[in-house]
Amino acid sequence: MKLRRFADKSFVYLLLILGAVIMMLPFLFMVVTALQPGTYVLSIPPNFWPSHPTLQNFVDVWTANNFGRYFLNSAIVATTSTVITVIFSSMIAFTFARYTFPGKTPLYYTMLMTLMLPTLVLIIPQFVLAKNLHLLNSLQGLIVVYSAGIPLYVFLLRGFFEDIPQDLADAAAIDGAGIWTLYWRIMMPLARPALATVTIFSFLGNWDEFTWALTSISDSNLFTLPIALQFFQGQHGTQYGLVFAASLIVVIPVIAVFVVFQRHFIKGIMSSAVKG
Amino acid sequence: MRSQSLKPVARAAAFTPPRAGILQRMRKYAPIYLFLLPGTAIFLLWTIYPLVDAFVMSFYHWNLNGPSTYIGLANYQQALADPIFIQAMKNVVLYALISVPGQLIFGLAAALLLDSAVRFRAFFRTLFYLPVVTSWVVVSLLFTYLYNSQAGAINYILYDVLHVIPGYIFWLGDENVALPAIAFMNIWKGIGWTAVIFLAGLQTIPADVYEAAKVDGAGRIQRFRAITIPLLAPTFMFLVVMLVIGAFNTFIQVFIMTQGGPNHSTETVLTYMYTNAFANVDFGYGAAISYLFTLLMFVISMAEIRILRRRSQY
Amino acid sequence: MRRSIIILLATLMAVVLPASSMAATRTAKSSLSGTVTFWNTYSPDEKAALEQKVIPAFEAKYPNIHINNLTLPYDGTFTKLITSIAGGIGPDVVRSDIIWVPQLANINGLEPLDKYSWFPSLRKAVFSGPLRTTFYHGHYYGLPLDTNTRVMFYSKSMFQAAGISRAPATTTEMLADCAKIKALGSGKYCYSEGGFGAWSIMPWVWSFGGNLTNKTFSKATGYLNGKGTLAAVNFLLGMYHKGYLSPNILGGGIGTWDGFGKNYAMILDGPWTVPFLFKNQYPSSDYGISLVPKGPGGSRSVVGGEDIVMLKGSRNKPATAAFMQFMLSKQAQTMMGKVGQMPVLNALAHSSAFPAYYPIFQQQLKTAKPRTPSPEWSKIDDTFTSQLSTVFHGNASVKDALNSAARTVDGLLH
């Protein structure tokens, strides 16, 4: 019996390790290539370990190619739009969870319906709108559009606000506190774990956004990392060492955020599924 | 959706007398509406208005810098007779048929493994999840490199090391292979997400249900079929709907890896819409394509929910 | 609490009001000052010459004008340009592929130049052939900036290994050489071509006596599906089936530059290839340049090159005009000419300041032919590419595919 359980366990771990290797192999090639000197890295057999490891590719990308600027642009845009998204969507979610008012149901369902839309189908009218509002070719234009992804977070946060015990809110309400106090002083601190989830989600989405930035930005000083990366690849063709060094600059912050906050992250994803 | 009636209703109502007049009602709801305003304004301006605007545009030969001409249903007629549009529609369906079951099967397998592993579960979960948080741009560039038909690592591993393919495959160059190749990459990227959602579903199944079945003499496979599968039905439904939407959303990976080629074999509705709008400046036609697509999407999502609901009734 | 509201309102305003601090603003100032944004698709060497020599020289001459240079990859730039023009956020001046000019003029994106007083003298100063590429519906929408064509680059070491003494002069000789190169082993290809676009394929079509359209660019049937075109496509298809032509033509393989000398013995490419080959591990003696092998239609290549165009949406036309004139000065043309941008000035036609490899390109240009100047060019090229792809995938016969392509292109030419 014991032996069988041991065999079972070993089998599970064997499969897990196999799966993990398959999942990690592409990253291995990316890192190895980025750490190798020489521009021509397409070779058979491919290297599984860097020959003559060097950080030169990273230095070249960061210094000679303005990636510092792109990094800053991405950071500004992703942070600002995340703050806006979290505040605005939590305000709406809180109102939906705690109040009834005329128009509540239609508004909520309209938001839910738009979740089914591929976001990109709106890019044509959004482009026209941004042109008319002079928001093309500006970081604000990016921020506004990224902040419009509110419905998903309203949907996620509403459940959390509903789960906050009523007596806590009641205690505050007795003092005659208004809607703002209730939201800012009582609910927001209590919803901190949920807000963390939403913050991470939103930040990653904004950090990685490609298509709107590609379409609306034409000034190279305003490029964000994803589009800079795509142009960079176009210019350097198959100098994959440089391309992957640049890619890692884009990916490493995201992976760092994920690894540090993954408890919140996974919890948020799980609850979205269970609630949905 | 949880029931509203269980909660004490209308916080604001507590402070106002019943049967309020219009003015009083205004006063009662004003703070609430004010509170909703900022987020709702952005939502209405950047989602709802464009939705309506696109509908209007789709009836015009749209000119961005001058007067546009009303052409009725011509854009729609053009789309329905456009062989590339039809091909793009077929392509996204094929893409979904490959990538959705792939992610479901491997995701479920990964979830079951993670669920039965006691040690290092978080560690493995992190590894499986890393592709999910990696940006599409990076993943697309990476796989363009790995899929190289003459010197790529994937051909090397499959042919030179494992001998499971008869020769090098032209992953992104072959009209019959390019779309599945991108869909396989999508499976790799999506397994982690699917697994985590399945894991959430698995953890809602109480352990004593399994114990009871075990006592009754149900084998491992029987337990899986009789308990796990039916109890995972809601999770399954959620995943199918989300993954199909995701597959239909395919844009970045095609835009970067193949630009819709070779010969439109990887053209998706969104890449075709984008080309028409932003390379051919035919905004009206692009809008018509996106409307037809939205419609299709909506019908499919509703159909999925209906079918899957009926299935999970018993 | 009040403070929080203020913060919230401030955030909202920052978002809703298009403040100028973060936006890219280009204000038009008095003439001959301000910023001029220049887009181009120069190669790294050319970009270096532009940024380190040409622009400093210009800015020394016009100290109040700042040139904002953006060098983009060729792929995707045309779409980016169209999108930017549509959105009113385009650059001031563009180094445009000659084949883009009719398309850009057609969407009303370009400034006609013939109304400017400085135009006539420049018009007379440049080669008349390239100048024609800027003419559309009665107006000149630009000036030629550089000209080029594709010639054959061959790897001497691969030729030597295969026992070939010189570059093939005819397509028949080429086939014989290819058999020898194939014998070098797997992964070695005689010839590599980057795709099925007209830029890639038309040299062969013309060399076999075929054509894309008639002389007035109004009809494709009888030309695109004519005997010569058929022979050219069959020639390439035969090379592909015999393993002479690299499968990289389908896409997703080793690029022509990356494989040259290692996997590929011959490629066709433009003058910008030479600085690249010099710089990257190939000893300069390892490659040779020759004319496109002669077929029944002669040795024919494709006319390439770029025009410099002013965008209609430019907010600083006087300064832009000054920059355009400077780019066509002897000084700038010589600077760029040294890194592979073949000049277009009559005055420099016999200059000795240019690299030793220019004569062969000049010789090839004498028999080279232009692609169809049409506002529908992108669609024509896409049709051509798609049909050839179908043939190489074995999904249609050469004849059917070309018939179908000719029909579609006929529709696009009207």
Coordinates of N, CA and C in Angstrom, one line a residue, chain B residues 24-205:
Chain B
Q24 N -36.8 65.5 -3.5 CA -36.2 64.7 -2.5 C -35.5 63.5 -3.1
R25 N -36.1 62.9 -4.1 CA -35.5 61.7 -4.7 C -34.2 62.1 -5.3
M26 N -34.2 63.3 -5.9 CA -32.9 63.8 -6.5 C -31.9 63.9 -5.4
R27 N -32.3 64.5 -4.3 CA -31.3 64.7 -3.3 C -30.8 63.4 -2.7
K28 N -31.7 62.4 -2.7 CA -31.4 61.1 -2.2 C -30.4 60.4 -3.0
Y29 N -30.6 60.5 -4.4 CA -29.7 59.7 -5.3 C -28.5 60.5 -5.8
A30 N -28.6 61.8 -5.6 CA -27.5 62.6 -6.2 C -26.1 62.2 -5.7
P31 N -25.9 61.9 -4.4 CA -24.5 61.5 -4.1 C -24.1 60.2 -4.8
I32 N -25.1 59.3 -4.9 CA -24.7 58.0 -5.6 C -24.3 58.2 -7.0
Y33 N -25.1 59.0 -7.7 CA -24.8 59.3 -9.1 C -23.5 60.0 -9.3
L34 N -23.3 61.0 -8.4 CA -22.0 61.7 -8.4 C -20.8 60.7 -8.3
F35 N -21.1 59.8 -7.4 CA -20.0 58.8 -7.1 C -19.7 57.9 -8.3
L36 N -20.8 57.6 -9.0 CA -20.6 56.7 -10.2 C -20.1 57.5 -11.4
L37 N -20.2 58.8 -11.3 CA -19.9 59.6 -12.5 C -18.5 59.4 -13.2
P38 N -17.4 59.5 -12.4 CA -16.1 59.5 -13.1 C -15.9 58.2 -13.9
G39 N -16.1 57.1 -13.3 CA -15.9 55.8 -14.0 C -16.8 55.6 -15.1
T40 N -18.1 55.9 -14.8 CA -19.1 55.7 -15.8 C -18.9 56.6 -17.0
A41 N -18.4 57.8 -16.8 CA -18.2 58.8 -17.9 C -17.1 58.2 -18.8
I42 N -16.0 57.7 -18.2 CA -15.0 57.1 -19.1 C -15.5 55.9 -19.9
F43 N -16.3 55.1 -19.2 CA -16.9 53.9 -19.8 C -17.8 54.3 -20.9
L44 N -18.7 55.3 -20.7 CA -19.6 55.7 -21.7 C -18.9 56.3 -22.9
L45 N -17.9 57.2 -22.6 CA -17.2 57.9 -23.7 C -16.3 56.9 -24.5
W46 N -15.6 56.0 -23.9 CA -14.6 55.2 -24.6 C -15.1 53.8 -25.0
T47 N -16.3 53.4 -24.5 CA -16.8 52.1 -24.9 C -18.1 52.2 -25.5
I48 N -19.1 52.8 -24.9 CA -20.4 52.8 -25.4 C -20.5 53.8 -26.6
Y49 N -20.0 55.0 -26.5 CA -20.0 55.9 -27.7 C -19.3 55.3 -28.9
P50 N -18.1 54.7 -28.8 CA -17.5 54.1 -29.9 C -18.3 53.0 -30.5
L51 N -19.0 52.2 -29.6 CA -19.8 51.1 -30.1 C -20.9 51.6 -31.0
V52 N -21.5 52.8 -30.6 CA -22.6 53.4 -31.4 C -22.0 54.0 -32.7
D53 N -20.8 54.7 -32.5 CA -20.2 55.4 -33.6 C -19.8 54.4 -34.7
A54 N -19.2 53.2 -34.3 CA -18.8 52.2 -35.3 C -20.0 51.8 -36.1
F55 N -21.2 51.6 -35.4 CA -22.4 51.2 -36.1 C -22.7 52.2 -37.2
V56 N -22.7 53.5 -36.9 CA -23.0 54.5 -37.8 C -21.9 54.5 -39.0
M57 N -20.6 54.4 -38.6 CA -19.6 54.4 -39.6 C -19.8 53.3 -40.6
S58 N -20.3 52.2 -40.2 CA -20.3 51.0 -41.0 C -21.3 51.2 -42.2
F59 N -22.1 52.3 -42.2 CA -23.0 52.6 -43.3 C -22.5 53.7 -44.2
Y60 N -21.2 54.0 -44.0 CA -20.6 55.1 -44.8 C -19.4 54.7 -45.5
H61 N -19.1 55.3 -46.6 CA -17.7 55.3 -47.1 C -17.0 56.4 -46.3
W62 N -16.4 56.0 -45.2 CA -15.9 57.0 -44.2 C -14.7 57.7 -44.6
N63 N -14.8 59.0 -44.5 CA -13.6 59.8 -44.9 C -13.2 60.6 -43.6
L64 N -12.0 60.3 -43.1 CA -11.5 60.8 -41.8 C -11.3 62.3 -41.9
N65 N -11.0 62.8 -43.1 CA -10.6 64.2 -43.1 C -11.5 65.0 -44.1
G66 N -12.8 64.6 -44.2 CA -13.7 65.3 -45.1 C -15.0 64.7 -45.0
P67 N -16.0 65.1 -45.8 CA -17.3 64.6 -45.7 C -17.4 63.1 -46.1
S68 N -18.2 62.3 -45.4 CA -18.3 60.9 -45.7 C -19.6 60.7 -46.5
T69 N -19.6 59.6 -47.3 CA -20.8 59.3 -48.1 C -21.6 58.2 -47.5
Y70 N -22.9 58.3 -47.4 CA -23.8 57.3 -47.0 C -23.9 56.2 -48.1
I71 N -23.6 55.0 -47.7 CA -23.7 53.9 -48.8 C -24.6 52.8 -48.4
G72 N -25.4 53.0 -47.3 CA -26.3 51.9 -46.9 C -25.6 50.7 -46.5
L73 N -26.0 49.5 -47.0 CA -25.5 48.3 -46.6 C -24.3 47.8 -47.4
A74 N -23.8 48.7 -48.2 CA -22.7 48.3 -49.2 C -21.5 47.7 -48.5
N75 N -21.1 48.2 -47.4 CA -19.9 47.7 -46.7 C -20.2 46.2 -46.2
Y76 N -21.4 46.0 -45.7 CA -21.8 44.7 -45.3 C -21.8 43.7 -46.4
Q77 N -22.4 44.2 -47.5 CA -22.5 43.3 -48.7 C -21.1 43.0 -49.2
Q78 N -20.2 44.0 -49.2 CA -18.8 43.8 -49.6 C -18.2 42.7 -48.7
A79 N -18.4 42.8 -47.4 CA -17.8 41.9 -46.5 C -18.2 40.4 -46.8
L80 N -19.6 40.3 -46.9 CA -20.1 38.9 -47.1 C -19.7 38.3 -48.4
A81 N -19.2 39.1 -49.4 CA -18.8 38.6 -50.6 C -17.2 38.6 -50.7
D82 N -16.6 39.0 -49.6 CA -15.1 39.1 -49.7 C -14.5 37.8 -49.3
P83 N -13.8 37.1 -50.2 CA -13.3 35.8 -49.9 C -12.3 35.8 -48.7
I84 N -11.5 36.9 -48.6 CA -10.6 37.0 -47.5 C -11.3 37.1 -46.1
F85 N -12.3 37.9 -46.1 CA -13.1 38.0 -44.9 C -13.7 36.6 -44.5
I86 N -14.2 35.9 -45.4 CA -14.8 34.6 -45.2 C -13.7 33.7 -44.6
Q87 N -12.5 33.7 -45.3 CA -11.4 32.9 -44.9 C -11.0 33.3 -43.4
A88 N -11.0 34.6 -43.1 CA -10.6 35.0 -41.8 C -11.6 34.5 -40.8
M89 N -12.8 34.5 -41.1 CA -13.9 33.9 -40.2 C -13.6 32.4 -39.9
K90 N -13.3 31.7 -41.0 CA -13.0 30.3 -40.9 C -11.7 30.1 -40.1
N91 N -10.7 31.0 -40.3 CA -9.5 30.8 -39.6 C -9.7 31.0 -38.1
V92 N -10.5 32.0 -37.6 CA -10.6 32.1 -36.2 C -11.4 30.9 -35.6
V93 N -12.3 30.4 -36.3 CA -13.0 29.2 -35.8 C -12.1 28.0 -35.7
L94 N -11.2 27.8 -36.7 CA -10.3 26.8 -36.6 C -9.3 27.0 -35.5
Y95 N -8.9 28.2 -35.3 CA -8.0 28.6 -34.3 C -8.6 28.2 -32.9
A96 N -9.9 28.6 -32.8 CA -10.6 28.2 -31.5 C -10.7 26.7 -31.3
L97 N -11.0 26.0 -32.4 CA -11.1 24.6 -32.3 C -9.8 23.9 -31.9
I98 N -8.7 24.5 -32.2 CA -7.4 23.9 -31.8 C -7.1 24.4 -30.4
S99 N -7.1 25.7 -30.2 CA -6.5 26.2 -29.0 C -7.4 26.0 -27.8
V100 N -8.7 26.0 -27.9 CA -9.6 25.9 -26.8 C -9.5 24.5 -26.2
P101 N -9.8 23.4 -27.0 CA -9.7 22.1 -26.4 C -8.3 21.8 -25.8
G102 N -7.3 22.3 -26.6 CA -5.9 22.1 -26.1 C -5.6 22.7 -24.7
Q103 N -6.1 23.9 -24.5 CA -5.9 24.5 -23.2 C -6.7 23.8 -22.2
L104 N -7.9 23.4 -22.5 CA -8.8 22.7 -21.6 C -8.1 21.4 -21.1
I105 N -7.7 20.6 -22.1 CA -7.2 19.2 -21.7 C -5.9 19.4 -20.9
F106 N -4.9 20.1 -21.5 CA -3.6 20.2 -20.7 C -3.8 21.0 -19.4
G107 N -4.7 22.0 -19.4 CA -4.9 22.8 -18.2 C -5.5 21.9 -17.1
L108 N -6.5 21.1 -17.5 CA -7.1 20.2 -16.5 C -6.1 19.2 -16.0
A109 N -5.3 18.6 -16.9 CA -4.2 17.7 -16.5 C -3.3 18.3 -15.5
A110 N -2.8 19.6 -15.9 CA -1.9 20.3 -15.0 C -2.6 20.5 -13.6
A111 N -3.9 20.9 -13.6 CA -4.6 21.2 -12.4 C -4.7 19.9 -11.5
L112 N -5.0 18.8 -12.2 CA -5.1 17.5 -11.4 C -3.8 17.2 -10.8
L113 N -2.7 17.4 -11.5 CA -1.4 17.1 -11.0 C -1.0 18.0 -9.8
L114 N -1.3 19.3 -10.1 CA -1.0 20.3 -9.0 C -1.8 20.0 -7.8
D115 N -3.1 19.5 -8.0 CA -4.0 19.3 -6.9 C -3.5 18.1 -6.0
S116 N -2.9 17.1 -6.7 CA -2.4 16.0 -5.9 C -1.0 16.1 -5.4
A117 N -0.3 17.1 -5.8 CA 1.0 17.3 -5.3 C 0.9 18.2 -4.0
V118 N 1.5 17.7 -2.9 CA 1.4 18.4 -1.7 C 2.6 19.4 -1.5
R119 N 3.8 18.8 -1.9 CA 4.9 19.7 -1.8 C 5.2 20.4 -3.1
F120 N 5.8 21.6 -2.9 CA 6.2 22.4 -4.1 C 5.1 22.8 -5.0
R121 N 3.8 22.7 -4.5 CA 2.7 23.1 -5.4 C 2.8 24.5 -5.9
A122 N 3.1 25.4 -5.0 CA 3.2 26.8 -5.4 C 4.4 27.0 -6.4
F123 N 5.4 26.3 -6.2 CA 6.6 26.4 -7.1 C 6.2 26.0 -8.5
F124 N 5.6 24.8 -8.6 CA 5.2 24.4 -10.0 C 4.1 25.3 -10.6
R125 N 3.2 25.7 -9.7 CA 2.2 26.6 -10.2 C 2.8 27.9 -10.8
T126 N 3.8 28.4 -10.1 CA 4.5 29.6 -10.7 C 5.1 29.3 -12.0
L127 N 5.7 28.2 -12.2 CA 6.4 27.8 -13.5 C 5.3 27.7 -14.6
F128 N 4.2 27.0 -14.3 CA 3.2 26.9 -15.3 C 2.6 28.2 -15.6
Y129 N 2.6 29.2 -14.7 CA 1.9 30.4 -14.9 C 2.8 31.5 -15.6
L130 N 4.1 31.3 -15.6 CA 5.0 32.3 -16.2 C 4.6 32.7 -17.6
P131 N 4.3 31.7 -18.5 CA 3.9 32.1 -19.9 C 2.7 33.0 -19.9
V132 N 1.8 32.9 -18.9 CA 0.6 33.7 -18.9 C 0.9 35.1 -18.7
V133 N 1.9 35.4 -17.8 CA 2.2 36.8 -17.5 C 3.2 37.4 -18.5
T134 N 3.7 36.6 -19.4 CA 4.7 37.2 -20.4 C 3.9 37.8 -21.5
S135 N 4.4 39.0 -21.9 CA 3.6 39.7 -22.9 C 3.5 39.0 -24.2
W136 N 2.4 39.2 -24.9 CA 2.2 38.6 -26.2 C 3.3 39.0 -27.2
V137 N 3.8 40.2 -27.1 CA 4.8 40.6 -28.1 C 6.0 39.8 -27.9
V138 N 6.4 39.6 -26.6 CA 7.7 38.8 -26.4 C 7.5 37.4 -26.8
V139 N 6.3 36.8 -26.4 CA 6.1 35.4 -26.8 C 6.1 35.2 -28.3
S140 N 5.5 36.2 -29.0 CA 5.5 36.1 -30.5 C 6.9 36.1 -31.1
L141 N 7.7 37.1 -30.6 CA 9.1 37.1 -31.1 C 9.8 35.9 -30.8
L142 N 9.6 35.4 -29.6 CA 10.3 34.2 -29.1 C 10.0 33.0 -30.0
F143 N 8.7 32.8 -30.3 CA 8.3 31.6 -31.0 C 8.6 31.8 -32.5
T144 N 8.7 33.0 -33.0 CA 9.2 33.2 -34.4 C 10.6 32.6 -34.5
Y145 N 11.3 32.8 -33.5 CA 12.7 32.3 -33.4 C 12.7 30.8 -33.3
L146 N 11.9 30.3 -32.4 CA 11.9 28.8 -32.1 C 11.3 28.0 -33.3
Y147 N 10.3 28.7 -34.0 CA 9.6 28.0 -35.1 C 10.4 28.1 -36.4
N148 N 11.6 28.7 -36.4 CA 12.3 28.9 -37.7 C 12.4 27.5 -38.4
S149 N 12.1 27.5 -39.7 CA 11.9 26.2 -40.3 C 13.2 25.6 -40.7
Q150 N 14.3 26.3 -40.7 CA 15.6 25.8 -41.1 C 16.6 25.6 -39.9
A151 N 16.4 26.5 -38.9 CA 17.4 26.4 -37.8 C 16.7 26.7 -36.5
G152 N 15.4 26.3 -36.4 CA 14.7 26.6 -35.1 C 14.9 25.4 -34.1
A153 N 14.8 25.8 -32.8 CA 14.9 24.8 -31.8 C 13.8 23.7 -31.8
I154 N 12.6 24.1 -32.2 CA 11.5 23.2 -32.2 C 11.7 22.1 -33.2
N155 N 12.1 22.5 -34.4 CA 12.4 21.4 -35.4 C 13.5 20.6 -35.0
Y156 N 14.5 21.2 -34.3 CA 15.7 20.4 -33.9 C 15.3 19.4 -32.9
I157 N 14.5 19.8 -31.9 CA 14.1 18.9 -30.8 C 13.2 17.8 -31.4
L158 N 12.2 18.2 -32.2 CA 11.2 17.2 -32.7 C 11.8 16.2 -33.7
Y159 N 12.8 16.7 -34.5 CA 13.3 15.9 -35.6 C 14.6 15.2 -35.2
D160 N 15.6 16.1 -34.9 CA 17.0 15.6 -34.6 C 17.1 14.8 -33.3
V161 N 16.3 15.3 -32.3 CA 16.4 14.6 -31.0 C 15.4 13.5 -30.8
L162 N 14.1 13.9 -31.0 CA 13.1 12.9 -30.7 C 12.6 12.1 -31.9
H163 N 13.0 12.5 -33.1 CA 12.6 11.7 -34.3 C 11.1 11.5 -34.4
V164 N 10.3 12.5 -33.9 CA 8.8 12.3 -34.0 C 8.2 12.9 -35.3
I165 N 9.0 13.7 -36.0 CA 8.5 14.2 -37.3 C 9.4 13.7 -38.4
P166 N 8.8 13.5 -39.6 CA 9.6 12.9 -40.7 C 10.6 13.9 -41.3
G167 N 10.5 15.1 -41.0 CA 11.5 16.1 -41.6 C 11.2 17.5 -41.0
Y168 N 12.0 18.4 -41.3 CA 11.8 19.8 -40.7 C 10.4 20.3 -41.2
I169 N 9.7 20.9 -40.3 CA 8.4 21.4 -40.7 C 8.5 22.9 -40.9
F170 N 7.9 23.5 -42.0 CA 7.9 24.9 -42.2 C 6.8 25.6 -41.4
W171 N 7.0 25.7 -40.1 CA 6.0 26.1 -39.2 C 5.2 27.3 -39.7
L172 N 5.9 28.4 -39.9 CA 5.2 29.6 -40.2 C 5.2 29.9 -41.7
G173 N 5.8 29.0 -42.5 CA 5.8 29.3 -44.0 C 4.8 28.5 -44.7
D174 N 4.3 27.4 -44.1 CA 3.4 26.5 -44.8 C 1.9 26.9 -44.5
E175 N 1.2 27.1 -45.6 CA -0.2 27.6 -45.5 C -1.0 26.7 -44.6
N176 N -0.7 25.4 -44.6 CA -1.5 24.4 -43.9 C -1.1 24.3 -42.4
V177 N 0.1 24.8 -42.1 CA 0.7 24.6 -40.8 C 0.7 25.9 -39.9
A178 N 0.8 27.0 -40.6 CA 1.1 28.3 -39.8 C 0.0 28.6 -38.8
L179 N -1.3 28.4 -39.1 CA -2.3 28.7 -38.2 C -2.3 27.8 -37.0
P180 N -2.3 26.4 -37.2 CA -2.1 25.5 -36.1 C -0.9 25.8 -35.2
A181 N 0.2 26.2 -35.9 CA 1.5 26.5 -35.1 C 1.2 27.6 -34.2
I182 N 0.6 28.7 -34.6 CA 0.3 29.8 -33.7 C -0.7 29.4 -32.6
A183 N -1.6 28.5 -33.0 CA -2.6 28.0 -32.0 C -1.9 27.2 -30.9
F184 N -0.9 26.4 -31.3 CA -0.1 25.6 -30.4 C 0.6 26.5 -29.4
M185 N 1.2 27.5 -29.9 CA 1.9 28.5 -29.0 C 0.9 29.1 -28.0
N186 N -0.4 29.3 -28.5 CA -1.4 29.8 -27.6 C -1.7 28.9 -26.5
I187 N -1.7 27.6 -26.9 CA -2.0 26.5 -25.8 C -0.9 26.6 -24.8
W188 N 0.3 26.7 -25.2 CA 1.5 26.8 -24.3 C 1.3 28.0 -23.4
K189 N 0.9 29.1 -23.9 CA 0.8 30.3 -23.2 C -0.4 30.3 -22.2
G190 N -1.5 29.5 -22.6 CA -2.7 29.5 -21.8 C -2.9 28.4 -20.8
I191 N -2.1 27.4 -20.8 CA -2.2 26.3 -19.9 C -2.3 26.8 -18.4
G192 N -1.3 27.6 -18.1 CA -1.2 28.1 -16.7 C -2.5 28.7 -16.2
W193 N -3.1 29.5 -17.0 CA -4.3 30.2 -16.6 C -5.5 29.2 -16.4
T194 N -5.6 28.4 -17.4 CA -6.7 27.3 -17.4 C -6.5 26.5 -16.1
A195 N -5.2 26.1 -15.9 CA -5.0 25.2 -14.8 C -5.3 25.8 -13.4
V196 N -5.0 27.1 -13.3 CA -5.3 27.8 -12.0 C -6.8 27.9 -11.8
I197 N -7.6 28.1 -12.9 CA -9.0 28.2 -12.8 C -9.6 26.8 -12.4
F198 N -9.1 25.8 -13.1 CA -9.5 24.4 -12.8 C -9.2 24.1 -11.3
L199 N -8.0 24.5 -10.9 CA -7.6 24.3 -9.5 C -8.6 24.9 -8.5
A200 N -9.1 26.1 -8.9 CA -10.1 26.8 -8.0 C -11.3 25.9 -8.0
G201 N -11.7 25.4 -9.2 CA -12.9 24.6 -9.2 C -12.8 23.3 -8.4
L202 N -11.6 22.7 -8.5 CA -11.3 21.4 -7.8 C -11.4 21.6 -6.3
Q203 N -10.9 22.8 -5.9 CA -10.9 23.0 -4.4 C -12.3 23.3 -3.8
T204 N -13.3 23.5 -4.7 CA -14.6 23.7 -4.2 C -15.3 22.4 -4.0
I205 N -14.7 21.3 -4.5 CA -15.3 20.0 -4.3 C -14.9 19.5 -2.9

